mmCIF file of C-alpha atoms in Angstrom:
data_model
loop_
_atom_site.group_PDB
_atom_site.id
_atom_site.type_symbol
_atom_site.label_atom_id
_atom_site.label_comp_id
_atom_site.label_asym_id
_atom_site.label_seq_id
_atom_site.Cartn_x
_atom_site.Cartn_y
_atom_site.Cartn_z
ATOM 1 C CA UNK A 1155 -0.772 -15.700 5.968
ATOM 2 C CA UNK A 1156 -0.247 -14.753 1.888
ATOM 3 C CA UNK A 1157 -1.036 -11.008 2.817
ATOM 4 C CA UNK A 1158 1.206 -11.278 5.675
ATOM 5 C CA UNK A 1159 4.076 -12.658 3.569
ATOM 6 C CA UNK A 1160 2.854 -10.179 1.129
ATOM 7 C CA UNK A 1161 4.061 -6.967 3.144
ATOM 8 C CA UNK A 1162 7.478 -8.217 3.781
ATOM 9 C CA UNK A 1163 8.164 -8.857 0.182
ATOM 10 C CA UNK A 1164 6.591 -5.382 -0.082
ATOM 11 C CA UNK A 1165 9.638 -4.515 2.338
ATOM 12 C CA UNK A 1166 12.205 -5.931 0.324
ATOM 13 C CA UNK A 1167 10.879 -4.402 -2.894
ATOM 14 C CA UNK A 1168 11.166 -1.067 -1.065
ATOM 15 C CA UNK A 1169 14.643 -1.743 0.190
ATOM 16 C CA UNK A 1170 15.887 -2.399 -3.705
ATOM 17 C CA UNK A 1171 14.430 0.767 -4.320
ATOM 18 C CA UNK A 1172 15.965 2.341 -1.752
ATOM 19 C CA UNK A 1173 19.044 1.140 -3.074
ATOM 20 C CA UNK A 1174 18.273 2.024 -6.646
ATOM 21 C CA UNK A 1175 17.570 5.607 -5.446
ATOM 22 C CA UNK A 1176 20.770 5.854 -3.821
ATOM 23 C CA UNK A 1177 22.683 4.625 -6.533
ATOM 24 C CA UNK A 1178 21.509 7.723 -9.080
ATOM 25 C CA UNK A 1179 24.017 9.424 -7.317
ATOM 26 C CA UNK A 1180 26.045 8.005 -9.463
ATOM 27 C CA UNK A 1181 27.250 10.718 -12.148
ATOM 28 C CA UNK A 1182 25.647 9.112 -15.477
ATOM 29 C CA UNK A 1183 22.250 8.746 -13.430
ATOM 30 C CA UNK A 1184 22.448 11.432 -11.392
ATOM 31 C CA UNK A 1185 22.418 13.383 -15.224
ATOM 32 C CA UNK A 1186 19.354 11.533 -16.243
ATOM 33 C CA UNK A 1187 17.046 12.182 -12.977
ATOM 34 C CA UNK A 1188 15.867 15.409 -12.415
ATOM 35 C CA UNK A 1189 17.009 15.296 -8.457
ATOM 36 C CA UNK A 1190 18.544 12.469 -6.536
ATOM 37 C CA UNK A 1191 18.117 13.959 -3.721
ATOM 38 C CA UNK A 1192 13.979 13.964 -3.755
ATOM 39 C CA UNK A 1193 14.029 10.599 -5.054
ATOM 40 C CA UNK A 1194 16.518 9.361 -2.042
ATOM 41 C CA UNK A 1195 14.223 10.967 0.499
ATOM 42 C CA UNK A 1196 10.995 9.676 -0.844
ATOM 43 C CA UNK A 1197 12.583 6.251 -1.200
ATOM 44 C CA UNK A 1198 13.614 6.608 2.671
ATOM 45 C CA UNK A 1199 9.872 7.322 3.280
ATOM 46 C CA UNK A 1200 8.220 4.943 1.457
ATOM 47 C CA UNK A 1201 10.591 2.141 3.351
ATOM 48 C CA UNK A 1202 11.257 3.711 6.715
ATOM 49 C CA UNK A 1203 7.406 5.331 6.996
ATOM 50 C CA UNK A 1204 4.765 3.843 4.468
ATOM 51 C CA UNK A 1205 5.940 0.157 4.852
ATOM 52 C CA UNK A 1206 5.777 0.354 8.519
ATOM 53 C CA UNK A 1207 2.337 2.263 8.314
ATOM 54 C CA UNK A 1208 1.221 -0.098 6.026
ATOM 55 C CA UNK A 1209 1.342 -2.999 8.220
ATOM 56 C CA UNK A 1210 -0.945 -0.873 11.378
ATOM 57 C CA UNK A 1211 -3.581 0.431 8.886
ATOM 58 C CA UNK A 1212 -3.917 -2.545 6.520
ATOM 59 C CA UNK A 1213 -2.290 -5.584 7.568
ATOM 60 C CA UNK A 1214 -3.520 -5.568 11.375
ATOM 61 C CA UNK A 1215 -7.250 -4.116 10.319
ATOM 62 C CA UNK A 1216 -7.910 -7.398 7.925
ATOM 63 C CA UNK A 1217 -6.278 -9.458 11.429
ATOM 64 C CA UNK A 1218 -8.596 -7.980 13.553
ATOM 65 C CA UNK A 1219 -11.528 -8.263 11.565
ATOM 66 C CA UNK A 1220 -11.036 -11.505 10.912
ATOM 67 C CA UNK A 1221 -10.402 -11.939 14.639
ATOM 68 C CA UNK A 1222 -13.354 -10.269 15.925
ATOM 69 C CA UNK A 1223 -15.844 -11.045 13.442
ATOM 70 C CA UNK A 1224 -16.308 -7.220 11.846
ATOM 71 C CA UNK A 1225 -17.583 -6.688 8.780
ATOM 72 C CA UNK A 1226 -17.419 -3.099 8.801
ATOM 73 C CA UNK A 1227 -13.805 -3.648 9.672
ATOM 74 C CA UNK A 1228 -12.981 -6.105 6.927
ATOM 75 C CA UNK A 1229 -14.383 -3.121 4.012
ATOM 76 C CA UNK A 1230 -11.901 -1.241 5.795
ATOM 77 C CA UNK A 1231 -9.167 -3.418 4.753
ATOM 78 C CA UNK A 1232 -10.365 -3.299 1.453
ATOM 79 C CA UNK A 1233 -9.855 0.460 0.772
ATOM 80 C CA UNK A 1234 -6.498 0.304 2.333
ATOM 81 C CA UNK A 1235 -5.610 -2.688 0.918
ATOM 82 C CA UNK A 1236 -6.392 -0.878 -2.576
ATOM 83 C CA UNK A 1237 -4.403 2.514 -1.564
ATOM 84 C CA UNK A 1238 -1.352 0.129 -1.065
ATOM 85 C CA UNK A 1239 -1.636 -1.388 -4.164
ATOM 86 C CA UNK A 1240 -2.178 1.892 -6.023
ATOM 87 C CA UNK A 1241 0.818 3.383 -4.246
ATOM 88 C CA UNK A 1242 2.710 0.096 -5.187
ATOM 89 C CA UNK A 1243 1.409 0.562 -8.974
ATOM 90 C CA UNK A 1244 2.703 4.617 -8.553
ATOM 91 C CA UNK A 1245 6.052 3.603 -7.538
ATOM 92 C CA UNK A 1246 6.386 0.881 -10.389
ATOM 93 C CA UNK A 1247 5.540 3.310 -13.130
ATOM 94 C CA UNK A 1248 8.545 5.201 -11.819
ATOM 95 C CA UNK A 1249 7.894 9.122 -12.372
ATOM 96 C CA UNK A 1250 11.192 11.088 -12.259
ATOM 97 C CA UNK A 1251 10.380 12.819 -8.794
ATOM 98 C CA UNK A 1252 7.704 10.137 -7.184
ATOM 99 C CA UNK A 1253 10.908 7.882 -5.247
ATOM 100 C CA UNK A 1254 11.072 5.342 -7.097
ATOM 101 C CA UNK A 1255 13.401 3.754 -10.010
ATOM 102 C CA UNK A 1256 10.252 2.191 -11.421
ATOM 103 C CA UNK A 1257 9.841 1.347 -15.495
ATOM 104 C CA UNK A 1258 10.067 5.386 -16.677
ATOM 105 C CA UNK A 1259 13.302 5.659 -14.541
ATOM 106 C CA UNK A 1260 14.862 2.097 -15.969
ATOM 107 C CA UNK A 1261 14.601 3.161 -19.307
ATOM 108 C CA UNK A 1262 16.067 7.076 -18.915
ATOM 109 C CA UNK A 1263 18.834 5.190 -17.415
ATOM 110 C CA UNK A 1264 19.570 2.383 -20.181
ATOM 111 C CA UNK A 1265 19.319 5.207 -22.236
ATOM 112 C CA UNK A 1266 22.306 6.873 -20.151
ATOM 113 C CA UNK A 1267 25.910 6.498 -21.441
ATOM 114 C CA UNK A 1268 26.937 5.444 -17.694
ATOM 115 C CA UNK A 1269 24.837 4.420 -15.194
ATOM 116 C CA UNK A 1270 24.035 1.158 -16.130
ATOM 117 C CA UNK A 1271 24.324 -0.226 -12.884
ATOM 118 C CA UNK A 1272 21.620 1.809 -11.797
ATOM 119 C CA UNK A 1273 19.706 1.120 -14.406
ATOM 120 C CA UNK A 1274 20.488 -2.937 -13.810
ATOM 121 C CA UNK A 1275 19.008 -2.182 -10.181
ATOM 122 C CA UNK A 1276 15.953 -0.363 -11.786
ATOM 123 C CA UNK A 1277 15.144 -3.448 -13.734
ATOM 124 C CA UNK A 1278 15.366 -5.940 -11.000
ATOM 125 C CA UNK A 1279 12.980 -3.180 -9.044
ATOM 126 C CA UNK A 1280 10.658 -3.639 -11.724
ATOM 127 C CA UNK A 1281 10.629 -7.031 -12.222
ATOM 128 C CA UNK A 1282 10.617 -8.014 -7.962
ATOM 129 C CA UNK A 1283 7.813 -4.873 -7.403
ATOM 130 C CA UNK A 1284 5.661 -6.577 -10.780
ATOM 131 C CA UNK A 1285 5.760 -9.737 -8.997
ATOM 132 C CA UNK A 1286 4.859 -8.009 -5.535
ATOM 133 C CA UNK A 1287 1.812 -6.039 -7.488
ATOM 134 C CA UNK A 1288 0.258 -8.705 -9.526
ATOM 135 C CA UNK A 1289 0.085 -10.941 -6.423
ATOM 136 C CA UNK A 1290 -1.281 -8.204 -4.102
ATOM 137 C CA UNK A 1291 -3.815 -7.419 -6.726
ATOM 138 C CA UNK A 1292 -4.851 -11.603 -6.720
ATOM 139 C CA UNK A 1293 -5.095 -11.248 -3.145
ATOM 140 C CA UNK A 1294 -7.279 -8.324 -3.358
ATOM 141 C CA UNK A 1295 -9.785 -9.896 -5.624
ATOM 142 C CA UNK A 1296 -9.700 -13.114 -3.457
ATOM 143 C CA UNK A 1297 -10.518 -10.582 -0.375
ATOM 144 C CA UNK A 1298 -13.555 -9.034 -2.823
ATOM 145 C CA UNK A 1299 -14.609 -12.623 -3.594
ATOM 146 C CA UNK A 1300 -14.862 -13.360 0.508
ATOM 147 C CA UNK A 1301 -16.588 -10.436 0.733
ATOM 148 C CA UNK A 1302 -19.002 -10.876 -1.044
ATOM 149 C CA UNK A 1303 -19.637 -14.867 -0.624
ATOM 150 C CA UNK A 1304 -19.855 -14.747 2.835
ATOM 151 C CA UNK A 1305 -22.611 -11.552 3.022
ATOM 152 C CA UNK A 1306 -20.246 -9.282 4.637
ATOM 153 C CA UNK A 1307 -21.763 -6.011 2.861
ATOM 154 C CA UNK A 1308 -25.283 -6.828 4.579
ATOM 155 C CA UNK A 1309 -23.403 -7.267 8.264
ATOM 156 C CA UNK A 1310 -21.324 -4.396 7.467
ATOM 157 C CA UNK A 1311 -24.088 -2.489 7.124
ATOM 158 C CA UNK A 1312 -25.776 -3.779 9.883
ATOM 159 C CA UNK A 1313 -22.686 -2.796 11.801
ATOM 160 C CA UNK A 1314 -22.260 0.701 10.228
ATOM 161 C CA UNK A 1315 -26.265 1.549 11.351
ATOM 162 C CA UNK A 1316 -25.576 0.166 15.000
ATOM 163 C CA UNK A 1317 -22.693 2.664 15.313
ATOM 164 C CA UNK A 1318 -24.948 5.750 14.164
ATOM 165 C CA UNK A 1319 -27.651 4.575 16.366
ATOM 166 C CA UNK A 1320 -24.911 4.195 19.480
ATOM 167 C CA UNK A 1321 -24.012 7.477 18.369
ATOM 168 C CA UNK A 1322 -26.999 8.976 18.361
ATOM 169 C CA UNK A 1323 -28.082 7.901 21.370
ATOM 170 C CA UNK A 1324 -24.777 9.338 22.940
ATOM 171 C CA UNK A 1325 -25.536 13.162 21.339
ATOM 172 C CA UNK A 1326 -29.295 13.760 21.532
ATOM 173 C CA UNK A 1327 -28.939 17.426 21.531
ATOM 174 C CA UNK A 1328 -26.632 17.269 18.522
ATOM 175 C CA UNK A 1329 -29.568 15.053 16.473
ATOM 176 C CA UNK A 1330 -32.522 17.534 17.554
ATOM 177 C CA UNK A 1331 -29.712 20.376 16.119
ATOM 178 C CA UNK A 1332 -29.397 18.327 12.769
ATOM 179 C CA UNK A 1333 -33.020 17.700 12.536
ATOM 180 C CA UNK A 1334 -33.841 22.067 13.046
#
């Protein structure tokens, strides 16, 4: 349920970005970003496509392995779970055309005769996204820990050598190609 609650506070960090983005139009921001406009349509993608993505190719693979008992499944989590975060940890550092008022961004824009609104939003960004981060990144060690405790890399691979055999079983004449 904590990696559930985690993606909607994932959600909401995106939305104050959002918000933050849209506010560099703003005419003392707007002259310390390089384009508004490429961080307001990145900021609509990260919230409107990424989040929403997020939840079908991370969230729902850890619920179905869990559900169905799939190691091979759960590892997949994993690497998505860790391209989140990563993405997360991009969007916090706050590069001037990456979508996001993240810690770069915040301090351009205190820097910024007007603006400080913006640069008010930027902080509260960083501080709610921070928060977001270091608890996805405790989750993900937890999720390593389970791993690893309950022998999932053995069934995993178990499961990943039952697939090849299904496979191969299904393709003969590709297998006798392979093996010319």
């Amino acid at each position: 349920k904590l990696i559930f609650y985690i993606f909607g506070a994932t959600g909401i960090v995106y939305l104050i970005n959002f918000f933050g983005c849209l506010c560099c139009l703003n005419h003392g921001a707007a002259q310390k970003v390089s384009s508004p406009a490429t961080k307001i349509v990145l900021s609509v993608i990260f919230l409107f496509v990424f989040w929403p993505i997020s939840y079908e190719l991370c969230y729902f693979v850890l619920y179905r392995a869990l559900v169905q008992q799939k190691a091979l499944r759960y590892f997949c989590f994993l690497g998505t779970y860790a391209l989140w975060i990563l993405i997360l940890a991009f969007n916090e550092i706050g590069i001037d055309e990456g979508g996001s008022v993240g810690i770069i961004q915040m301090i351009d824009l205190f820097s910024a005769e007007s603006g400080k609104f913006v640069a008010v939003i930027a902080l509260i960004f960083c501080i709610v996204a921070g928060l977001d981060l270091a608890i996805m990144i405790y989750t993900y060690i937890s999720a390593i820990n389970f791993y690893k405790k309950q022998g999932l890399s053995q069934k995993a691979f178990s499961e990943a050598s039952r697939y090849a055999a299904d496979r191969a079983r299904e393709n003969p004449d590709v297998i006798m190609d392979v093996a010319r």
